[in-house]
mmCIF file of C-alpha atoms in Angstrom:
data_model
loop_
_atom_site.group_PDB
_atom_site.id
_atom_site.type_symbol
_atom_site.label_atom_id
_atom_site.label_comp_id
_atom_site.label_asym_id
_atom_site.label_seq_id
_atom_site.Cartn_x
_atom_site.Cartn_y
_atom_site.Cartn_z
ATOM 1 C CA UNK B 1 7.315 -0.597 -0.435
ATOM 2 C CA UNK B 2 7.286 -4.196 -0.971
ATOM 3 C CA UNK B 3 5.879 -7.201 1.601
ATOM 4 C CA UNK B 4 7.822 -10.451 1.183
ATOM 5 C CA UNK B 5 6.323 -13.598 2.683
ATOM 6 C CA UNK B 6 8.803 -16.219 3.072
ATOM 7 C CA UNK B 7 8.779 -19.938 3.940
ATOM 8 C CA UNK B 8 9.265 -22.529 5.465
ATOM 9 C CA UNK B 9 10.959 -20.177 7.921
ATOM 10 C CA UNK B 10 13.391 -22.465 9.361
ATOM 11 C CA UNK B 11 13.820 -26.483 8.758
ATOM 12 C CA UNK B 12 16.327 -29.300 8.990
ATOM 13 C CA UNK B 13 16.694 -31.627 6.515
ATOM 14 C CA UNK B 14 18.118 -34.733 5.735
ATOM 15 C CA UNK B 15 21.217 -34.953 3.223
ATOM 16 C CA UNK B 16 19.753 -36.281 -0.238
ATOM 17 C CA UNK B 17 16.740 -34.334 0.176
ATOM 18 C CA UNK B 18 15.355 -31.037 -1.815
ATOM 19 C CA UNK B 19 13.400 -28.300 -0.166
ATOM 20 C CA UNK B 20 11.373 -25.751 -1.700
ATOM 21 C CA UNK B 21 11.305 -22.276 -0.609
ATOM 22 C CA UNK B 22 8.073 -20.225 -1.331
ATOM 23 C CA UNK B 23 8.336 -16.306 -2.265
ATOM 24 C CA UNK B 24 5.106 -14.294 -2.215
ATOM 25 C CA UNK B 25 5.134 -10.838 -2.201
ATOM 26 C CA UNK B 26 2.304 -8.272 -1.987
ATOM 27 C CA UNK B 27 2.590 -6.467 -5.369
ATOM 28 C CA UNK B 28 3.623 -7.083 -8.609
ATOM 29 C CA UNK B 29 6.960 -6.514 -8.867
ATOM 30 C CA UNK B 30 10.098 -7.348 -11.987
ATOM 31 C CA UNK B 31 13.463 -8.057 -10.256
ATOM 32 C CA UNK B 32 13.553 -11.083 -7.768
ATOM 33 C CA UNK B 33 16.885 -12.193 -6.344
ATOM 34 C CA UNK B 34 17.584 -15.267 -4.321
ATOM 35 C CA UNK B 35 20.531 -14.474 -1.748
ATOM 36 C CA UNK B 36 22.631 -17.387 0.442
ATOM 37 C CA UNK B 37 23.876 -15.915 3.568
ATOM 38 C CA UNK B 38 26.602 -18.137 5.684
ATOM 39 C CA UNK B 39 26.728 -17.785 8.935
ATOM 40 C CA UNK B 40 28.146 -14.503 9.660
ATOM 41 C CA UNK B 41 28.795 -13.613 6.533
ATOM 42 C CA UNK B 42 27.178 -11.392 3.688
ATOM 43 C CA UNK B 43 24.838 -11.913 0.914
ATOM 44 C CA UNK B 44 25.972 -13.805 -2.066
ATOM 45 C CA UNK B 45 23.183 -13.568 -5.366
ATOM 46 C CA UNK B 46 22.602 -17.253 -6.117
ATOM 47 C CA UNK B 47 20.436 -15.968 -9.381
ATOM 48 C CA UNK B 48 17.932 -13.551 -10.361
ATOM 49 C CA UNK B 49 14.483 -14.947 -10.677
ATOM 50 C CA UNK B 50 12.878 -13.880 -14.395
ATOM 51 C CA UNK B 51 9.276 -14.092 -14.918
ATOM 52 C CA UNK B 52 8.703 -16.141 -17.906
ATOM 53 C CA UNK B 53 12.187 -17.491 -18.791
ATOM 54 C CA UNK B 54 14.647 -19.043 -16.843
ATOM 55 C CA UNK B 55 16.449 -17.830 -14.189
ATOM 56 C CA UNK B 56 19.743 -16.263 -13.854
ATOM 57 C CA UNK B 57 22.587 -18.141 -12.575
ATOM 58 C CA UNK B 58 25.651 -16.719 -10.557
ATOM 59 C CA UNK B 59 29.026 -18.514 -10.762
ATOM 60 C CA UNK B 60 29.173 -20.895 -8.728
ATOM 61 C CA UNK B 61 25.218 -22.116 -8.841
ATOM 62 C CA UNK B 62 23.911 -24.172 -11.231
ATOM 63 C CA UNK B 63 20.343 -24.639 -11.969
ATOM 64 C CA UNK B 64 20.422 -28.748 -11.057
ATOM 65 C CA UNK B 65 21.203 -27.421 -8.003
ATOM 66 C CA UNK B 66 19.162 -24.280 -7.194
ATOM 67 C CA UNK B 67 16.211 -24.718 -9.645
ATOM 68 C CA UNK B 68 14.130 -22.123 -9.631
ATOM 69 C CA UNK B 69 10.297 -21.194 -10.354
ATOM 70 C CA UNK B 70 8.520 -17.630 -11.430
ATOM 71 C CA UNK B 71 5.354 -18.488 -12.376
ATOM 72 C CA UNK B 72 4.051 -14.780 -12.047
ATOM 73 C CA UNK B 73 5.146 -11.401 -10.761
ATOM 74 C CA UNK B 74 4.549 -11.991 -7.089
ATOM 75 C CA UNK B 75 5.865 -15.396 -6.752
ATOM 76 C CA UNK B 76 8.677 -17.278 -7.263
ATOM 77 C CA UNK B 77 10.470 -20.894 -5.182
ATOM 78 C CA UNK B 78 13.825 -22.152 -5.009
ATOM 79 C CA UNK B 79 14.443 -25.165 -4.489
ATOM 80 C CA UNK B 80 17.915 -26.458 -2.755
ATOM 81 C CA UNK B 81 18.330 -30.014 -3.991
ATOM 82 C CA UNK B 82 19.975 -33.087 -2.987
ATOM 83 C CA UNK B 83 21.318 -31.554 0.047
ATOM 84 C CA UNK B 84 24.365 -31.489 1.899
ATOM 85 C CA UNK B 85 25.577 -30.195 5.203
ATOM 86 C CA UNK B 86 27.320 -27.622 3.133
ATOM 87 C CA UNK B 87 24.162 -25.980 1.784
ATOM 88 C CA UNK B 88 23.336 -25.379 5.800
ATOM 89 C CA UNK B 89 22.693 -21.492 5.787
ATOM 90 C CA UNK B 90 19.990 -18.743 5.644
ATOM 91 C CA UNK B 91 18.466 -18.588 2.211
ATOM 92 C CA UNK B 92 16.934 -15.116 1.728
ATOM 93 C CA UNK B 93 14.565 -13.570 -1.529
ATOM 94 C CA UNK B 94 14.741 -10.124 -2.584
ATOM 95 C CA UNK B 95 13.044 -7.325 -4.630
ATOM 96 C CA UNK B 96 13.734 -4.271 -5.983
ATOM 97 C CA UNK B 97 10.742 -2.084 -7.491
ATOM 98 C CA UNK B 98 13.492 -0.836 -10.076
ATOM 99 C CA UNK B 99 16.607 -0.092 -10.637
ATOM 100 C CA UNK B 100 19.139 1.760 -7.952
ATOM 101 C CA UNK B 101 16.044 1.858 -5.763
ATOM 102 C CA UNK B 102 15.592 -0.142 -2.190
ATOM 103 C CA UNK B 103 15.727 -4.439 -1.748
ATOM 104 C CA UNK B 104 13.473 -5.526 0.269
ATOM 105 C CA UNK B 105 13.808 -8.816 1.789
ATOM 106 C CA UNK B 106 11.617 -11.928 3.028
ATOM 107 C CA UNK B 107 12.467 -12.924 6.596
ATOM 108 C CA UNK B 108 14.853 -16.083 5.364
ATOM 109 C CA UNK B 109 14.784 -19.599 5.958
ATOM 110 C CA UNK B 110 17.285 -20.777 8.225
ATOM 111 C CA UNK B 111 18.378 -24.743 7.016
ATOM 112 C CA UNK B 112 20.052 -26.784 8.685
ATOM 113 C CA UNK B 113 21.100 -30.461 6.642
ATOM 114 C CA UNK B 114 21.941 -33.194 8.930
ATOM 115 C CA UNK G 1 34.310 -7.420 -11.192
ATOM 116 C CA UNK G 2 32.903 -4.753 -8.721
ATOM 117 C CA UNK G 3 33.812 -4.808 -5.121
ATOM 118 C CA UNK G 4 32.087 -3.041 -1.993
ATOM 119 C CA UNK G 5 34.766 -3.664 1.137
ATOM 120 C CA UNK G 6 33.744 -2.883 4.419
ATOM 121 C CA UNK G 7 35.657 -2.310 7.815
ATOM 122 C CA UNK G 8 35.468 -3.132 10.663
ATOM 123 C CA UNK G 9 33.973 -6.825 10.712
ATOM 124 C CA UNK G 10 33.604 -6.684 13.974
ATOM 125 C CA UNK G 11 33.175 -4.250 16.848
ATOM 126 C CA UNK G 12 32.255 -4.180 19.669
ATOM 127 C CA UNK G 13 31.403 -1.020 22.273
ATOM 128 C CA UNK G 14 29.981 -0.216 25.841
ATOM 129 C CA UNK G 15 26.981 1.175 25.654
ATOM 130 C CA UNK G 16 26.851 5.335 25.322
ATOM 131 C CA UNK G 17 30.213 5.134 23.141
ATOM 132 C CA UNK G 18 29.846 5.936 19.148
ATOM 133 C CA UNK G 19 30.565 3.681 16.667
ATOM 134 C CA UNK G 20 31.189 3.742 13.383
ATOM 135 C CA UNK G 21 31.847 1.119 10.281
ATOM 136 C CA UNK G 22 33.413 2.841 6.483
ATOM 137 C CA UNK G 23 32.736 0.762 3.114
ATOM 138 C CA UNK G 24 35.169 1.426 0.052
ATOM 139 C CA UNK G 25 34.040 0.992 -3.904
ATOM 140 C CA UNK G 26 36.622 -0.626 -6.359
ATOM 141 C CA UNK G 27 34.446 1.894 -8.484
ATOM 142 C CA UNK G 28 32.729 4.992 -8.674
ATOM 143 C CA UNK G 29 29.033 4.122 -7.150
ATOM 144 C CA UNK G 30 26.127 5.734 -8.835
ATOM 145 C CA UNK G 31 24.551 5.314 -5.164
ATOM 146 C CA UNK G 32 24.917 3.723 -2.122
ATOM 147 C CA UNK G 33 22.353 2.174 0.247
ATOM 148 C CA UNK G 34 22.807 0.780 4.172
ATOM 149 C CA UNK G 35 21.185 -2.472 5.470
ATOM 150 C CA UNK G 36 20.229 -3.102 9.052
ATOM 151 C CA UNK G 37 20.063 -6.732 10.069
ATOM 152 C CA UNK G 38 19.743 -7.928 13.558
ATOM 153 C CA UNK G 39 20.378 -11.254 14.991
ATOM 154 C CA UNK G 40 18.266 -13.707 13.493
ATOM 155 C CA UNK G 41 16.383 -11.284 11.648
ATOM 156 C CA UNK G 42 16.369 -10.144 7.757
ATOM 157 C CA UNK G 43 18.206 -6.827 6.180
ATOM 158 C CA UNK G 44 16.026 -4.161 6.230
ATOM 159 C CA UNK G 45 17.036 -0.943 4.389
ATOM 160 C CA UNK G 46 17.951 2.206 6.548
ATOM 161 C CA UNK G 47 18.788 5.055 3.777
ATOM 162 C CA UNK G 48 20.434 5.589 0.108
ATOM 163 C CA UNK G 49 22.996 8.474 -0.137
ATOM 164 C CA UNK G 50 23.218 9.438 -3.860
ATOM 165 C CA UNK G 51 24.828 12.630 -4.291
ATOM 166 C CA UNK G 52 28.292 13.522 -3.947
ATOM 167 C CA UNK G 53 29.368 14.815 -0.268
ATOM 168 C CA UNK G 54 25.604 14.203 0.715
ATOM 169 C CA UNK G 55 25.314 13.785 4.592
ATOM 170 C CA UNK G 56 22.078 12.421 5.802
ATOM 171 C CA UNK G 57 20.736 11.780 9.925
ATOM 172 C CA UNK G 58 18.590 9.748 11.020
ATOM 173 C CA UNK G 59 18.099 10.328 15.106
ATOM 174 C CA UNK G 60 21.791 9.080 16.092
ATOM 175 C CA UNK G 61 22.392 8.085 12.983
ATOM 176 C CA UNK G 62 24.578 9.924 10.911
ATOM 177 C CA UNK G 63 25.574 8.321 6.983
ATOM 178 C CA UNK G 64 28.059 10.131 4.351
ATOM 179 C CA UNK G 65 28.879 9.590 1.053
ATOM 180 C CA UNK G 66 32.379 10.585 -0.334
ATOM 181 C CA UNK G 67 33.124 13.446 -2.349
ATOM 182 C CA UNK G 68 34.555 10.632 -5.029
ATOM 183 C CA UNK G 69 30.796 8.636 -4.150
ATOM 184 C CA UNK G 70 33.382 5.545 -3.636
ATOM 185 C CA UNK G 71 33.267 5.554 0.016
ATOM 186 C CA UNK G 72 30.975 6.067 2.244
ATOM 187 C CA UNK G 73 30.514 5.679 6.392
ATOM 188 C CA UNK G 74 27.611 5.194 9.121
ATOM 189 C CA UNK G 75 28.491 7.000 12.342
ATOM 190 C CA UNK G 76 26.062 6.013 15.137
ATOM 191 C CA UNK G 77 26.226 8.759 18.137
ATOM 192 C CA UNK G 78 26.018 7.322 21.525
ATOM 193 C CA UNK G 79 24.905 3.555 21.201
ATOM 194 C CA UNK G 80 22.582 1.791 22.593
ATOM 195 C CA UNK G 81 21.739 -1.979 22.917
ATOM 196 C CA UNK G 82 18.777 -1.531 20.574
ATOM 197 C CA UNK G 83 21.357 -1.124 17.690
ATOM 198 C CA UNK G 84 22.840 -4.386 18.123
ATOM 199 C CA UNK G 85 23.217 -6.171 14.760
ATOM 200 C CA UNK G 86 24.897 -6.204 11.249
ATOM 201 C CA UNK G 87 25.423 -3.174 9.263
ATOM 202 C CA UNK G 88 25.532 -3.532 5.595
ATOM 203 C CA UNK G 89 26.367 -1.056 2.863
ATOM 204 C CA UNK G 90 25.464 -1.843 -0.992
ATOM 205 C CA UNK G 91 26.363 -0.729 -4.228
ATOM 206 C CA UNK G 92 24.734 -1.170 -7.299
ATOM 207 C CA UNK G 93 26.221 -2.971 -10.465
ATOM 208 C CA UNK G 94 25.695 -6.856 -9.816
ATOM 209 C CA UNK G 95 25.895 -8.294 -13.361
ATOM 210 C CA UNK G 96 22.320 -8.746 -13.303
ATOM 211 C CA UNK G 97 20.967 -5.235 -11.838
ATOM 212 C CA UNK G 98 21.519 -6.737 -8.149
ATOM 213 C CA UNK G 99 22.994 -4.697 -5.249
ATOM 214 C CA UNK G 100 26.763 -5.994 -4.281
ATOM 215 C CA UNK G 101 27.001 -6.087 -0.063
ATOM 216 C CA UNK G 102 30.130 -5.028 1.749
ATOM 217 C CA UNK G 103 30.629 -8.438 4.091
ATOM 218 C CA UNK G 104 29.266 -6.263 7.312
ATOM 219 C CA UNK G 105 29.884 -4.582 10.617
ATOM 220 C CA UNK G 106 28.624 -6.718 13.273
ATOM 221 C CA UNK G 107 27.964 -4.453 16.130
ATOM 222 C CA UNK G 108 27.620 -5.454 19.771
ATOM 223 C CA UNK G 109 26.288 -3.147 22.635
ATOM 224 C CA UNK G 110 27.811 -3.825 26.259
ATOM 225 C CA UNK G 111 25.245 -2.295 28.594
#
């Protein structure tokens, strides 16, 4: 098993502002994920976190947007920058220990942009 | 690309009654896993059905996986307000090794 610690675990923010989310998770482990999650609705992949190289983009997220950090095998940050109130949601990370196996997830961080 | 399509989105029972949500592959699913996520909280993984036809329990909890392993079901017996939330099924095959969600049964208990 894997223990994600997530944060901040909730904050509002003002439009034109970045925040940084912070991923650290108890063992070393290959595949990261970030996931957005609207209100109600499932998990989209925003990009796979790579250690040493850049990350993985989804359509639909760009890296200006969504840069993200993975300095080491138990860490990685995304940052959501210059805000809007569209990018209000819960912003989850992910890992898997390999592939087809369990995701294990960090307990989100609810944003709200005002 | 791949889908994972999940029914109902909503549902909503008294408590004691069953309740069950089905999730359909666009393809042929080397496995499928279920997600529990209540309100506020974050998905947690309840099981991963990988053969064909396999049936596994879980107290009340009763998950299949179709003979084709493109559909597959979570039948709860009996609820109860404690399994209030979201119930997620997920597929591999994400372009970059990630699991694709169905959108989610939200589940609500009436006691």
């Amino acid at each position: 098993s894997a223990v994600i610690s997530q944060k901040p675990s909730r904050d509002i923010c003002q439009r034109g502002t970045s925040l940084t989310i912070q991923c650290q998770v108890d063992s070393q482990v290959t595949m990261m994920f970030w996931y957005r999650q609207q209100p109600g609705q499932s998990l989209t992949l925003i990009a796979t976190a790579n250690q040493g190289s850049e990350a993985t983009y989804e359509s639909g997220f760009v890296i200006d947007k969504f840069p993200i950090s993975r300095p080491n095998l138990t860490f990685s940050t995304l940052t959501v920058s210059n805000m809007s109130p569209e990018d209000s949601s819960i912003y989850l990370c992910s890992v898997e220990q390999g592939v087809n196996t369990e995701a294990f997830f960090g307990q989100g961080t609810r944003l709200t942009v005002v | 690309g791949q889908q994972v399509m999940q029914i109902p989105q909503y549902q909503h029972v008294q408590e004691g009654e069953d309740f069950t949500t089905y999730c359909n592959s666009s393809t042929t699913l080397s496995n499928i896993q279920w997600y529990k996520q209540r309100p506020g909280g974050h998905p947690v993984f309840l099981i991963q059905l990988v053969k064909s036809g396999e049936v596994k329990k879980q107290k009340r909890l009763t998950f299949q996986f179709g003979e084709a392993k493109k559909n597959s079901s979570l039948h709860i017996t009996a609820t109860q307000t404690t399994d209030v939330g979201t119930y997620f099924c997920a597929g591999p095959g994400g372009s970059q090794g990630n699991l694709i969600f169905g959108k989610g049964t939200k589940l609500s208990v009436k006691p």
